[in-house]
């Protein structure tokens, strides 16, 4: 039977400053007081993808060394809001 025992590991990586990642004021959205909402534009860089892949590989190695029969890396994690292209699910 699969999934009678599970474990997970997560790699958290710090991004380098990238000019394409920024926070600006949204020209269309405002809060209840009419103050412009923050607009976050973010994309994983090649370096961030490489760090996440490295972390996932080390996590799979650790789980396998601990006796895991199956590992299923997910980089980046969809349940954390990432789309398969490395953008947030809203496309930014």
Coordinates of C-alpha atoms in Angstrom, one line a residue:
X1 CA 0.0 0.0 0.0
X2 CA 1.4 3.4 -1.0
X3 CA 1.1 6.4 1.3
X4 CA 0.9 4.6 4.6
X5 CA 3.9 6.6 5.6
X6 CA 5.0 9.9 4.0
X7 CA 7.6 12.5 4.6
X8 CA 8.5 15.6 2.7
X9 CA 11.4 18.0 2.5
X10 CA 11.2 21.6 1.2
X11 CA 14.0 23.7 -0.3
X12 CA 13.8 27.4 0.4
X13 CA 16.1 29.6 -1.7
X14 CA 16.8 33.3 -1.6
X15 CA 16.5 35.0 -5.0
X16 CA 19.1 37.4 -6.2
X17 CA 17.9 40.9 -7.0
X18 CA 16.5 40.9 -10.5
X19 CA 15.3 43.9 -12.5
X20 CA 12.2 42.1 -13.8
X21 CA 11.0 41.4 -10.2
X22 CA 9.5 44.5 -8.6
X23 CA 6.6 45.9 -6.5
X24 CA 4.8 48.9 -8.0
X25 CA 1.4 50.6 -7.5
X26 CA -1.4 49.1 -9.5
X27 CA -2.9 51.7 -11.9
X28 CA -6.3 50.1 -11.7
X29 CA -6.8 48.4 -8.3
X30 CA -7.4 50.4 -5.1
X31 CA -8.3 49.4 -1.5
X32 CA -11.4 50.5 0.4
X33 CA -9.9 53.9 1.0
X34 CA -9.0 54.5 -2.6
X35 CA -5.3 53.9 -2.0
X36 CA -3.6 52.1 -5.0
X37 CA -2.9 48.5 -4.3
X38 CA 0.5 47.0 -4.5
X39 CA 1.3 45.1 -7.7
X40 CA 3.9 42.4 -7.4
X41 CA 5.7 41.3 -10.6
X42 CA 7.9 38.3 -10.1
X43 CA 9.5 35.6 -12.2
X44 CA 11.9 32.9 -11.2
X45 CA 15.3 33.5 -12.7
X46 CA 17.6 30.8 -14.2
X47 CA 19.6 31.0 -11.0
X48 CA 16.5 30.5 -8.8
X49 CA 15.4 27.5 -11.0
X50 CA 18.9 26.0 -10.6
X51 CA 18.9 26.5 -6.8
X52 CA 15.4 24.9 -6.5
X53 CA 16.5 21.9 -8.7
X54 CA 19.6 21.4 -6.6
X55 CA 17.5 21.5 -3.4
X56 CA 15.0 19.0 -4.8
X57 CA 17.8 16.7 -5.8
X58 CA 19.4 16.8 -2.4
X59 CA 16.0 16.3 -0.7
X60 CA 15.4 13.2 -2.9
X61 CA 18.8 11.8 -2.0
X62 CA 18.1 12.3 1.7
X63 CA 14.7 10.7 1.5
X64 CA 16.1 7.8 -0.5
X65 CA 19.0 7.3 2.1
X66 CA 16.3 7.2 4.8
X67 CA 14.5 4.4 3.0
X68 CA 12.1 6.1 0.7
X69 CA 10.7 3.8 -2.0
X70 CA 9.3 6.7 -4.1
X71 CA 10.2 10.4 -4.3
X72 CA 8.2 12.9 -6.3
X73 CA 10.0 16.3 -6.6
X74 CA 7.9 19.2 -7.7
X75 CA 9.8 22.3 -8.7
X76 CA 8.3 24.9 -8.3
X77 CA 5.5 23.7 -6.1
X78 CA 2.1 24.3 -7.6
X79 CA 0.4 24.1 -4.2
X80 CA 2.5 27.1 -3.2
X81 CA 1.0 29.2 -6.0
X82 CA 3.5 28.5 -8.8
X83 CA 2.4 27.7 -12.4
X84 CA 4.5 25.2 -14.4
X85 CA 6.3 28.1 -16.2
X86 CA 7.7 29.5 -12.9
X87 CA 5.3 32.4 -12.7
X88 CA 2.7 32.9 -10.0
X89 CA -0.7 31.4 -11.0
X90 CA -2.0 34.9 -11.9
X91 CA 0.7 35.0 -14.6
X92 CA 3.1 37.4 -12.8

